[in-house]
PDB file of C-alpha atoms and ligand atoms in Angstrom:
ATOM      1  CA  MET Y   1      -2.239   1.088  -8.285  1.00 77.00           C
ATOM      2  CA  PRO Y   2      -3.252   0.340  -4.711  1.00 84.00           C
ATOM      3  CA  GLU Y   3      -1.315   2.680  -2.446  1.00 87.00           C
ATOM      4  CA  LEU Y   4      -0.644   2.283   1.256  1.00 92.00           C
ATOM      5  CA  PRO Y   5      -4.127   3.260   2.533  1.00 89.00           C
ATOM      6  CA  GLU Y   6      -5.733   0.733   0.152  1.00 88.00           C
ATOM      7  CA  VAL Y   7      -3.364  -2.033   1.271  1.00 92.00           C
ATOM      8  CA  GLU Y   8      -3.971  -1.217   4.934  1.00 92.00           C
ATOM      9  CA  THR Y   9      -7.725  -1.240   4.255  1.00 89.00           C
ATOM     10  CA  VAL Y  10      -7.400  -4.710   2.695  1.00 91.00           C
ATOM     11  CA  ARG Y  11      -5.419  -5.862   5.744  1.00 93.00           C
ATOM     12  CA  ARG Y  12      -8.077  -4.579   8.120  1.00 90.00           C
ATOM     13  CA  GLN Y  13     -10.790  -6.368   6.156  1.00 88.00           C
ATOM     14  CA  LEU Y  14      -8.919  -9.664   5.827  1.00 92.00           C
ATOM     15  CA  ALA Y  15      -7.650  -9.892   9.403  1.00 94.00           C
ATOM     16  CA  PRO Y  16     -10.905 -10.545  11.307  1.00 92.00           C
ATOM     17  CA  VAL Y  17     -11.995 -13.196   8.791  1.00 91.00           C
ATOM     18  CA  LEU Y  18      -8.707 -15.017   8.232  1.00 94.00           C
ATOM     19  CA  GLU Y  19      -6.910 -14.821  11.574  1.00 96.00           C
ATOM     20  CA  GLY Y  20      -7.330 -18.118  13.414  1.00 94.00           C
ATOM     21  CA  ALA Y  21      -8.531 -19.980  10.312  1.00 95.00           C
ATOM     22  CA  ARG Y  22      -6.984 -23.314   9.250  1.00 96.00           C
ATOM     23  CA  LEU Y  23      -5.871 -23.576   5.623  1.00 96.00           C
ATOM     24  CA  SER Y  24      -7.491 -26.733   4.272  1.00 94.00           C
ATOM     25  CA  PHE Y  25      -6.750 -26.396   0.562  1.00 94.00           C
ATOM     26  CA  VAL Y  26      -4.509 -24.131  -1.506  1.00 95.00           C
ATOM     27  CA  LYS Y  27      -4.844 -23.885  -5.273  1.00 94.00           C
ATOM     28  CA  THR Y  28      -3.013 -21.853  -7.909  1.00 94.00           C
ATOM     29  CA  ASN Y  29      -4.577 -21.491 -11.340  1.00 93.00           C
ATOM     30  CA  ARG Y  30      -1.396 -20.598 -13.218  1.00 93.00           C
ATOM     31  CA  ALA Y  31       2.347 -20.877 -12.689  1.00 95.00           C
ATOM     32  CA  ASN Y  32       3.201 -17.233 -12.187  1.00 95.00           C
ATOM     33  CA  LEU Y  33       2.126 -13.675 -11.552  1.00 96.00           C
ATOM     34  CA  ARG Y  34       4.933 -11.074 -11.770  1.00 97.00           C
ATOM     35  CA  TYR Y  35       7.109 -13.859 -10.368  1.00 97.00           C
ATOM     36  CA  PRO Y  36       6.459 -17.613 -10.332  1.00 97.00           C
ATOM     37  CA  PHE Y  37       4.386 -18.878  -7.405  1.00 97.00           C
ATOM     38  CA  PRO Y  38       6.720 -20.578  -4.890  1.00 96.00           C
ATOM     39  CA  LEU Y  39       6.954 -24.260  -5.863  1.00 91.00           C
ATOM     40  CA  ASN Y  40       6.279 -25.403  -2.307  1.00 93.00           C
ATOM     41  CA  LEU Y  41       3.407 -22.961  -1.709  1.00 96.00           C
ATOM     42  CA  ARG Y  42       0.742 -25.608  -1.182  1.00 96.00           C
ATOM     43  CA  HIS Y  43       3.008 -27.784   0.950  1.00 94.00           C
ATOM     44  CA  ARG Y  44       4.015 -24.863   3.201  1.00 95.00           C
ATOM     45  CA  LEU Y  45       0.484 -23.529   3.655  1.00 97.00           C
ATOM     46  CA  GLN Y  46      -1.923 -26.452   3.760  1.00 96.00           C
ATOM     47  CA  GLY Y  47      -2.872 -27.604   7.243  1.00 96.00           C
ATOM     48  CA  ARG Y  48      -1.470 -24.498   8.949  1.00 97.00           C
ATOM     49  CA  HIS Y  49      -3.399 -21.870  10.865  1.00 97.00           C
ATOM     50  CA  ILE Y  50      -3.185 -18.175  10.044  1.00 97.00           C
ATOM     51  CA  SER Y  51      -1.843 -16.396  13.132  1.00 98.00           C
ATOM     52  CA  ARG Y  52      -2.132 -12.824  11.939  1.00 97.00           C
ATOM     53  CA  ILE Y  53      -2.115 -10.526   8.963  1.00 97.00           C
ATOM     54  CA  SER Y  54       0.253  -7.602   9.141  1.00 97.00           C
ATOM     55  CA  ARG Y  55       1.669  -5.137   6.654  1.00 97.00           C
ATOM     56  CA  ARG Y  56       5.051  -3.635   5.811  1.00 97.00           C
ATOM     57  CA  ALA Y  57       4.871  -0.743   3.320  1.00 96.00           C
ATOM     58  CA  LYS Y  58       2.584  -2.085   0.576  1.00 95.00           C
ATOM     59  CA  TYR Y  59       3.262  -5.757   1.356  1.00 97.00           C
ATOM     60  CA  LEU Y  60       0.614  -7.811   3.114  1.00 97.00           C
ATOM     61  CA  LEU Y  61       2.239 -10.353   5.430  1.00 98.00           C
ATOM     62  CA  ILE Y  62       0.088 -13.405   6.119  1.00 98.00           C
ATOM     63  CA  VAL Y  63       1.786 -15.066   9.081  1.00 98.00           C
ATOM     64  CA  LEU Y  64       1.174 -18.757   9.770  1.00 98.00           C
ATOM     65  CA  ASP Y  65       1.423 -20.668  13.068  1.00 97.00           C
ATOM     66  CA  ASP Y  66       4.867 -22.059  12.142  1.00 97.00           C
ATOM     67  CA  ASP Y  67       6.167 -18.520  11.401  1.00 97.00           C
ATOM     68  CA  THR Y  68       5.985 -19.021   7.632  1.00 98.00           C
ATOM     69  CA  VAL Y  69       5.046 -15.707   6.005  1.00 98.00           C
ATOM     70  CA  MET Y  70       3.163 -15.417   2.743  1.00 98.00           C
ATOM     71  CA  ILE Y  71       4.036 -12.053   1.228  1.00 98.00           C
ATOM     72  CA  SER Y  72       1.287 -10.644  -0.985  1.00 98.00           C
ATOM     73  CA  HIS Y  73       1.873  -7.567  -3.133  1.00 97.00           C
ATOM     74  CA  LEU Y  74      -1.126  -6.264  -5.078  1.00 94.00           C
ATOM     75  CA  GLY Y  75       0.879  -4.791  -7.955  1.00 93.00           C
ATOM     76  CA  MET Y  76      -1.262  -2.629 -10.260  1.00 88.00           C
ATOM     77  CA  SER Y  77      -4.601  -4.407 -10.115  1.00 87.00           C
ATOM     78  CA  GLY Y  78      -4.515  -7.129  -7.460  1.00 92.00           C
ATOM     79  CA  SER Y  79      -7.347  -7.625  -4.996  1.00 90.00           C
ATOM     80  CA  TRP Y  80      -8.446 -10.172  -2.409  1.00 92.00           C
ATOM     81  CA  ARG Y  81     -12.061 -11.185  -1.931  1.00 89.00           C
ATOM     82  CA  ILE Y  82     -13.733 -13.449   0.571  1.00 90.00           C
ATOM     83  CA  GLU Y  83     -16.466 -16.015   0.055  1.00 88.00           C
ATOM     84  CA  GLU Y  84     -17.962 -17.601   3.130  1.00 83.00           C
ATOM     85  CA  THR Y  85     -20.542 -20.279   3.855  1.00 76.00           C
ATOM     86  CA  GLU Y  86     -21.750 -22.247   6.857  1.00 71.00           C
ATOM     87  CA  GLU Y  87     -21.804 -25.485   4.838  1.00 60.00           C
ATOM     88  CA  VAL Y  88     -18.886 -27.689   5.735  1.00 55.00           C
ATOM     89  CA  ALA Y  89     -18.456 -29.174   2.239  1.00 53.00           C
ATOM     90  CA  ALA Y  90     -15.890 -27.182   0.288  1.00 49.00           C
ATOM     91  CA  GLU Y  91     -17.789 -27.930  -2.954  1.00 52.00           C
ATOM     92  CA  SER Y  92     -20.552 -25.687  -1.702  1.00 49.00           C
ATOM     93  CA  LEU Y  93     -18.359 -22.667  -2.292  1.00 51.00           C
ATOM     94  CA  HIS Y  94     -19.948 -21.464  -5.478  1.00 51.00           C
ATOM     95  CA  LEU Y  95     -21.161 -18.176  -4.115  1.00 50.00           C
ATOM     96  CA  THR Y  96     -19.757 -16.153  -6.955  1.00 53.00           C
ATOM     97  CA  LYS Y  97     -18.561 -17.299 -10.318  1.00 58.00           C
ATOM     98  CA  SER Y  98     -14.830 -17.705 -10.447  1.00 70.00           C
ATOM     99  CA  SER Y  99     -13.143 -15.230 -12.738  1.00 81.00           C
ATOM    100  CA  ARG Y 100     -10.383 -16.040 -15.191  1.00 84.00           C
ATOM    101  CA  HIS Y 101      -8.268 -13.571 -13.262  1.00 92.00           C
ATOM    102  CA  ASP Y 102      -8.611 -15.545 -10.002  1.00 94.00           C
ATOM    103  CA  HIS Y 103      -5.061 -16.853  -9.667  1.00 96.00           C
ATOM    104  CA  LEU Y 104      -4.901 -18.208  -6.122  1.00 96.00           C
ATOM    105  CA  THR Y 105      -7.541 -19.582  -3.783  1.00 95.00           C
ATOM    106  CA  LEU Y 106      -7.105 -20.353  -0.113  1.00 95.00           C
ATOM    107  CA  ASP Y 107      -9.814 -22.556   1.393  1.00 94.00           C
ATOM    108  CA  MET Y 108     -10.089 -22.334   5.149  1.00 94.00           C
ATOM    109  CA  VAL Y 109     -12.177 -23.609   8.004  1.00 89.00           C
ATOM    110  CA  ARG Y 110     -12.860 -21.405  10.992  1.00 85.00           C
ATOM    111  CA  GLU Y 111     -15.343 -22.096  13.777  1.00 84.00           C
ATOM    112  CA  GLY Y 112     -17.354 -24.424  11.552  1.00 83.00           C
ATOM    113  CA  ARG Y 113     -17.499 -22.003   8.670  1.00 85.00           C
ATOM    114  CA  VAL Y 114     -15.870 -22.535   5.311  1.00 89.00           C
ATOM    115  CA  ILE Y 115     -14.038 -19.501   3.993  1.00 91.00           C
ATOM    116  CA  ARG Y 116     -12.402 -19.008   0.628  1.00 92.00           C
ATOM    117  CA  ALA Y 117      -9.960 -16.148   0.075  1.00 93.00           C
ATOM    118  CA  ILE Y 118      -9.368 -15.460  -3.607  1.00 93.00           C
ATOM    119  CA  TYR Y 119      -6.566 -13.414  -5.119  1.00 94.00           C
ATOM    120  CA  ASN Y 120      -7.607 -11.772  -8.389  1.00 93.00           C
ATOM    121  CA  ASP Y 121      -5.220  -9.798 -10.581  1.00 93.00           C
ATOM    122  CA  PRO Y 122      -6.081  -9.002 -14.232  1.00 91.00           C
ATOM    123  CA  ARG Y 123      -2.737  -7.366 -15.021  1.00 92.00           C
ATOM    124  CA  ARG Y 124      -0.643  -9.801 -12.949  1.00 94.00           C
ATOM    125  CA  PHE Y 125       1.884  -7.260 -11.658  1.00 95.00           C
ATOM    126  CA  GLY Y 126       1.187  -8.509  -8.140  1.00 96.00           C
ATOM    127  CA  PHE Y 127       3.056 -11.431  -6.615  1.00 98.00           C
ATOM    128  CA  ILE Y 128       3.065 -14.030  -3.858  1.00 98.00           C
ATOM    129  CA  LEU Y 129       6.327 -15.008  -2.148  1.00 97.00           C
ATOM    130  CA  LEU Y 130       7.201 -17.036   0.920  1.00 97.00           C
ATOM    131  CA  SER Y 131       9.501 -16.162   3.773  1.00 97.00           C
ATOM    132  CA  ASN Y 132       9.827 -16.758   7.486  1.00 97.00           C
ATOM    133  CA  MET Y 133       9.257 -14.351  10.383  1.00 96.00           C
ATOM    134  CA  THR Y 134      12.851 -14.728  11.570  1.00 96.00           C
ATOM    135  CA  GLU Y 135      14.148 -13.637   8.148  1.00 96.00           C
ATOM    136  CA  ILE Y 136      11.456 -11.219   7.083  1.00 96.00           C
ATOM    137  CA  ASP Y 137      13.421  -8.029   7.800  1.00 95.00           C
ATOM    138  CA  ASN Y 138      16.219  -9.291   5.566  1.00 96.00           C
ATOM    139  CA  HIS Y 139      13.952 -10.372   2.721  1.00 97.00           C
ATOM    140  CA  PRO Y 140      15.162  -8.777  -0.548  1.00 96.00           C
ATOM    141  CA  MET Y 141      11.810  -7.004  -1.012  1.00 96.00           C
ATOM    142  CA  LEU Y 142      11.776  -5.557   2.503  1.00 97.00           C
ATOM    143  CA  LYS Y 143      15.306  -5.109   3.753  1.00 96.00           C
ATOM    144  CA  ASN Y 144      15.948  -1.641   2.313  1.00 97.00           C
ATOM    145  CA  LEU Y 145      12.597  -0.124   3.223  1.00 97.00           C
ATOM    146  CA  GLY Y 146      12.533   3.062   5.269  1.00 97.00           C
ATOM    147  CA  VAL Y 147      10.215   3.882   8.154  1.00 97.00           C
ATOM    148  CA  GLU Y 148       6.458   3.374   8.071  1.00 97.00           C
ATOM    149  CA  PRO Y 149       4.742   6.704   7.393  1.00 97.00           C
ATOM    150  CA  LEU Y 150       2.069   6.008  10.007  1.00 95.00           C
ATOM    151  CA  GLY Y 151       4.522   4.848  12.683  1.00 94.00           C
ATOM    152  CA  ASN Y 152       6.329   6.927  15.288  1.00 95.00           C
ATOM    153  CA  ALA Y 153       9.688   6.381  13.573  1.00 96.00           C
ATOM    154  CA  LEU Y 154       8.685   8.980  10.999  1.00 97.00           C
ATOM    155  CA  CYS Y 155       9.481  12.203  12.824  1.00 96.00           C
ATOM    156  CA  ALA Y 156      11.247  15.511  12.219  1.00 93.00           C
ATOM    157  CA  PRO Y 157      14.638  14.416  13.669  1.00 92.00           C
ATOM    158  CA  TYR Y 158      14.656  11.303  11.429  1.00 95.00           C
ATOM    159  CA  LEU Y 159      13.972  13.363   8.310  1.00 94.00           C
ATOM    160  CA  PHE Y 160      16.535  15.965   9.368  1.00 92.00           C
ATOM    161  CA  GLN Y 161      19.260  13.316   9.689  1.00 91.00           C
ATOM    162  CA  ARG Y 162      18.380  11.648   6.425  1.00 92.00           C
ATOM    163  CA  LEU Y 163      17.778  14.759   4.306  1.00 90.00           C
ATOM    164  CA  ARG Y 164      20.500  17.154   5.430  1.00 86.00           C
ATOM    165  CA  HIS Y 165      23.111  15.872   2.995  1.00 83.00           C
ATOM    166  CA  LYS Y 166      20.772  15.102   0.121  1.00 86.00           C
ATOM    167  CA  LYS Y 167      20.394  17.453  -2.810  1.00 87.00           C
ATOM    168  CA  THR Y 168      17.375  15.914  -4.483  1.00 92.00           C
ATOM    169  CA  SER Y 169      13.963  17.540  -4.791  1.00 93.00           C
ATOM    170  CA  LEU Y 170      11.668  17.078  -1.827  1.00 93.00           C
ATOM    171  CA  LYS Y 171       9.249  15.141  -4.013  1.00 95.00           C
ATOM    172  CA  ALA Y 172      11.911  12.666  -5.134  1.00 95.00           C
ATOM    173  CA  ALA Y 173      13.062  12.241  -1.527  1.00 95.00           C
ATOM    174  CA  LEU Y 174       9.541  11.451  -0.316  1.00 96.00           C
ATOM    175  CA  LEU Y 175       9.055   8.906  -3.100  1.00 96.00           C
ATOM    176  CA  ASP Y 176      12.296   7.160  -2.119  1.00 96.00           C
ATOM    177  CA  GLN Y 177      11.151   3.930  -0.443  1.00 96.00           C
ATOM    178  CA  ARG Y 178      14.438   3.750   1.505  1.00 96.00           C
ATOM    179  CA  LEU Y 179      13.413   6.934   3.338  1.00 97.00           C
ATOM    180  CA  ILE Y 180       9.683   6.344   3.877  1.00 97.00           C
ATOM    181  CA  ALA Y 181       8.163   2.974   2.967  1.00 97.00           C
ATOM    182  CA  GLY Y 182       4.948   2.726   1.022  1.00 92.00           C
ATOM    183  CA  LEU Y 183       4.382   6.387   0.262  1.00 94.00           C
ATOM    184  CA  GLY Y 184       3.375   6.680  -3.417  1.00 92.00           C
ATOM    185  CA  ASN Y 185       2.935   9.473  -5.938  1.00 94.00           C
ATOM    186  CA  ILE Y 186      -0.656  10.389  -5.050  1.00 93.00           C
ATOM    187  CA  TYR Y 187      -0.042  10.861  -1.342  1.00 94.00           C
ATOM    188  CA  VAL Y 188       3.278  12.633  -1.872  1.00 96.00           C
ATOM    189  CA  CYS Y 189       1.465  15.208  -4.065  1.00 97.00           C
ATOM    190  CA  GLU Y 190      -1.259  15.529  -1.432  1.00 97.00           C
ATOM    191  CA  ALA Y 191       1.190  15.907   1.460  1.00 97.00           C
ATOM    192  CA  LEU Y 192       3.305  18.527  -0.330  1.00 97.00           C
ATOM    193  CA  TRP Y 193       0.205  20.579  -1.117  1.00 98.00           C
ATOM    194  CA  ARG Y 194      -1.084  20.210   2.443  1.00 97.00           C
ATOM    195  CA  ALA Y 195       2.259  21.320   3.899  1.00 96.00           C
ATOM    196  CA  ARG Y 196       2.646  24.026   1.202  1.00 96.00           C
ATOM    197  CA  PHE Y 197       6.028  22.911  -0.072  1.00 95.00           C
ATOM    198  CA  SER Y 198       7.141  23.230  -3.666  1.00 95.00           C
ATOM    199  CA  PRO Y 199       7.732  19.785  -5.209  1.00 94.00           C
ATOM    200  CA  TRP Y 200      11.048  21.185  -6.516  1.00 93.00           C
ATOM    201  CA  LEU Y 201      12.303  22.416  -3.173  1.00 92.00           C
ATOM    202  CA  ALA Y 202      15.780  20.962  -2.620  1.00 90.00           C
ATOM    203  CA  THR Y 203      16.026  18.886   0.527  1.00 90.00           C
ATOM    204  CA  ASN Y 204      19.253  20.567   1.653  1.00 85.00           C
ATOM    205  CA  GLN Y 205      17.514  23.936   1.267  1.00 84.00           C
ATOM    206  CA  LEU Y 206      14.691  22.728   3.493  1.00 84.00           C
ATOM    207  CA  VAL Y 207      17.013  21.576   6.266  1.00 81.00           C
ATOM    208  CA  CYS Y 208      19.827  24.149   5.950  1.00 75.00           C
ATOM    209  CA  ASP Y 209      18.935  25.904   9.184  1.00 74.00           C
ATOM    210  CA  THR Y 210      18.214  23.741  12.226  1.00 76.00           C
ATOM    211  CA  THR Y 211      15.512  25.924  13.776  1.00 79.00           C
ATOM    212  CA  SER Y 212      13.461  26.537  10.653  1.00 82.00           C
ATOM    213  CA  ALA Y 213      14.055  22.937   9.522  1.00 86.00           C
ATOM    214  CA  GLN Y 214      12.466  21.638  12.713  1.00 88.00           C
ATOM    215  CA  LYS Y 215       9.263  23.617  12.078  1.00 91.00           C
ATOM    216  CA  ALA Y 216       9.168  22.770   8.375  1.00 92.00           C
ATOM    217  CA  LEU Y 217       9.747  19.057   8.967  1.00 94.00           C
ATOM    218  CA  LEU Y 218       7.064  18.902  11.650  1.00 95.00           C
ATOM    219  CA  ARG Y 219       4.667  20.455   9.147  1.00 95.00           C
ATOM    220  CA  LEU Y 220       5.688  17.883   6.560  1.00 96.00           C
ATOM    221  CA  VAL Y 221       5.325  14.907   8.916  1.00 97.00           C
ATOM    222  CA  SER Y 222       1.900  15.995  10.098  1.00 97.00           C
ATOM    223  CA  ALA Y 223       0.766  16.548   6.476  1.00 97.00           C
ATOM    224  CA  ILE Y 224       1.916  13.034   5.477  1.00 97.00           C
ATOM    225  CA  ARG Y 225       0.067  11.477   8.419  1.00 97.00           C
ATOM    226  CA  ALA Y 226      -3.056  13.557   7.817  1.00 96.00           C
ATOM    227  CA  VAL Y 227      -3.466  12.666   4.135  1.00 95.00           C
ATOM    228  CA  LEU Y 228      -2.918   8.963   4.841  1.00 94.00           C
ATOM    229  CA  MET Y 229      -5.252   8.918   7.849  1.00 93.00           C
ATOM    230  CA  GLU Y 230      -8.013  10.666   5.925  1.00 90.00           C
ATOM    231  CA  ALA Y 231      -7.675   8.176   3.065  1.00 87.00           C
ATOM    232  CA  LEU Y 232      -7.783   5.300   5.558  1.00 87.00           C
ATOM    233  CA  GLU Y 233     -10.914   6.672   7.166  1.00 84.00           C
ATOM    234  CA  ALA Y 234     -12.496   6.848   3.708  1.00 79.00           C
ATOM    235  CA  GLY Y 235     -11.512   3.212   3.091  1.00 71.00           C
ATOM    236  CA  GLY Y 236      -8.702   3.962   0.686  1.00 58.00           C
ATOM    237  CA  SER Y 237      -9.085   5.707  -2.625  1.00 51.00           C
ATOM    238  CA  THR Y 238     -11.091   4.603  -5.612  1.00 45.00           C
ATOM    239  CA  LEU Y 239      -8.668   3.717  -8.309  1.00 40.00           C
ATOM    240  CA  ARG Y 240      -8.941   1.949 -11.599  1.00 37.00           C
ATOM    241  CA  ASP Y 241      -8.936  -1.860 -11.500  1.00 39.00           C
ATOM    242  CA  TYR Y 242      -9.508  -1.901  -7.797  1.00 44.00           C
ATOM    243  CA  ALA Y 243     -12.271  -3.388  -5.678  1.00 48.00           C
ATOM    244  CA  HIS Y 244     -13.172  -4.096  -2.081  1.00 48.00           C
ATOM    245  CA  ILE Y 245     -12.490  -7.641  -0.930  1.00 52.00           C
ATOM    246  CA  ASP Y 246     -16.206  -8.195  -0.348  1.00 49.00           C
ATOM    247  CA  GLY Y 247     -16.698  -7.816  -4.109  1.00 48.00           C
ATOM    248  CA  SER Y 248     -18.308  -4.382  -4.016  1.00 45.00           C
ATOM    249  CA  SER Y 249     -17.475  -2.311  -7.029  1.00 37.00           C
ATOM    250  CA  GLY Y 250     -14.651  -0.265  -5.593  1.00 43.00           C
ATOM    251  CA  TYR Y 251     -13.472   2.001  -2.886  1.00 45.00           C
ATOM    252  CA  PHE Y 252     -15.358   5.005  -1.701  1.00 44.00           C
ATOM    253  CA  GLN Y 253     -14.144   7.890  -3.843  1.00 48.00           C
ATOM    254  CA  HIS Y 254     -11.739   9.685  -1.607  1.00 62.00           C
ATOM    255  CA  ALA Y 255     -11.674  13.366  -2.445  1.00 75.00           C
ATOM    256  CA  PHE Y 256      -8.102  14.299  -3.246  1.00 91.00           C
ATOM    257  CA  ASP Y 257      -7.200  17.933  -2.683  1.00 94.00           C
ATOM    258  CA  VAL Y 258      -4.692  18.282  -5.488  1.00 96.00           C
ATOM    259  CA  TYR Y 259      -4.074  14.944  -7.236  1.00 94.00           C
ATOM    260  CA  GLY Y 260      -6.038  14.658 -10.491  1.00 93.00           C
ATOM    261  CA  ARG Y 261      -7.390  18.226 -10.149  1.00 95.00           C
ATOM    262  CA  GLU Y 262      -5.502  19.941 -12.998  1.00 96.00           C
ATOM    263  CA  GLY Y 263      -7.225  23.228 -13.937  1.00 97.00           C
ATOM    264  CA  LEU Y 264      -9.565  23.126 -10.924  1.00 97.00           C
ATOM    265  CA  PRO Y 265      -9.309  25.836  -8.250  1.00 98.00           C
ATOM    266  CA  CYS Y 266      -6.924  25.226  -5.347  1.00 98.00           C
ATOM    267  CA  ARG Y 267      -8.938  24.556  -2.210  1.00 97.00           C
ATOM    268  CA  MET Y 268      -6.769  26.965  -0.229  1.00 97.00           C
ATOM    269  CA  CYS Y 269      -6.410  29.920  -2.622  1.00 97.00           C
ATOM    270  CA  THR Y 270      -8.501  29.207  -5.797  1.00 97.00           C
ATOM    271  CA  THR Y 271      -5.462  29.398  -8.142  1.00 98.00           C
ATOM    272  CA  PRO Y 272      -5.894  26.717 -10.841  1.00 98.00           C
ATOM    273  CA  ILE Y 273      -3.982  23.517 -10.016  1.00 98.00           C
ATOM    274  CA  LEU Y 274      -1.169  22.712 -12.449  1.00 98.00           C
ATOM    275  CA  ARG Y 275       0.134  19.351 -13.588  1.00 97.00           C
ATOM    276  CA  THR Y 276       3.673  18.679 -14.704  1.00 95.00           C
ATOM    277  CA  LEU Y 277       6.012  15.735 -15.026  1.00 95.00           C
ATOM    278  CA  GLN Y 278       8.803  15.122 -12.527  1.00 92.00           C
ATOM    279  CA  ALA Y 279      11.025  12.128 -13.190  1.00 86.00           C
ATOM    280  CA  GLY Y 280       8.289  10.717 -15.410  1.00 90.00           C
ATOM    281  CA  ARG Y 281       5.582  10.970 -12.741  1.00 93.00           C
ATOM    282  CA  SER Y 282       2.681  13.430 -12.651  1.00 95.00           C
ATOM    283  CA  THR Y 283       3.021  16.201 -10.129  1.00 97.00           C
ATOM    284  CA  PHE Y 284      -0.124  18.177  -9.297  1.00 97.00           C
ATOM    285  CA  TYR Y 285       0.512  21.389  -7.383  1.00 98.00           C
ATOM    286  CA  CYS Y 286      -0.728  24.880  -6.654  1.00 98.00           C
ATOM    287  CA  PRO Y 287       1.755  27.454  -8.039  1.00 97.00           C
ATOM    288  CA  THR Y 288       0.681  29.978  -5.389  1.00 97.00           C
ATOM    289  CA  CYS Y 289       0.521  27.889  -2.211  1.00 97.00           C
ATOM    290  CA  GLN Y 290       3.533  25.843  -3.240  1.00 97.00           C
ATOM    291  CA  SER Y 291       5.691  28.627  -4.599  1.00 93.00           C
ATOM    292  CA  PRO Y 292       9.398  27.605  -4.690  1.00 85.00           C
ATOM    293  CA  ASP Y 293      10.483  30.547  -2.494  1.00 79.00           C
ATOM    294  CA  LYS Y 294       8.201  29.462   0.369  1.00 74.00           C
ATOM    295  CA  ILE Y 295       9.538  27.144   3.037  1.00 72.00           C
TER     296      ILE Y 295
HETATM  297 ZN1  LIG I 301      -3.306  27.393  -3.598  1.00 78.43          ZN
END
């Protein structure tokens, strides 16, 4: 499943190509993905210019010149790819064979070039929805999201306020999208290992004392940022069913420190990494570095 660094990588690749382009033709090849395509999708998009491409959590927000927003979520296996030609005739866009999993195509013209953006999604857990910039923060998919993990709003005082009365495990708290938006299982495991916190540590135990909580939460925040930034620099992680938008076979394999390394030596202390299930999700951790009595 594409996690936040993959989605941000897609955004960074789409933005320079699509921003400023005029949508000349919009085509869906089926009625639905996880949800039905909006009925008025073609009507709302065709003829408009793309102003910018932004992101909230794992949602790509394609903003048009009339403030319409196309929300694109990649689900488990969604990807965007770009085909581009200097020929003006749209029929000339046969650069790569269309796949049966190509569900949406956006034809655009930009500075005399013809561009086609194609959304491909074999498992169809992704979706496309429409909203408007003035309503986007209240959209049902976005309105309850917490702070962006790469933004300044994620800081020790914020976590202190939000965690002090919670009694859940630290791992469950970090996976809660209402606390931090877009942080998934892989990067939560990585951040906990990096900050040397037990995945079972209770949040109220972590923040019971203001002075030690401040230090511990700073360590946690910097670990979250570090694992995400490193993944971004590597171009996102290589995960199953996932590919770069330029059609290359997948992301650079980002070396995880703990995720997927069951039985391999911990990179800090050489103790074998363990894997267990927490609320149905895999937790990879080092029993020495992340001992429950360490805060
Ligand atoms: Zn260790």
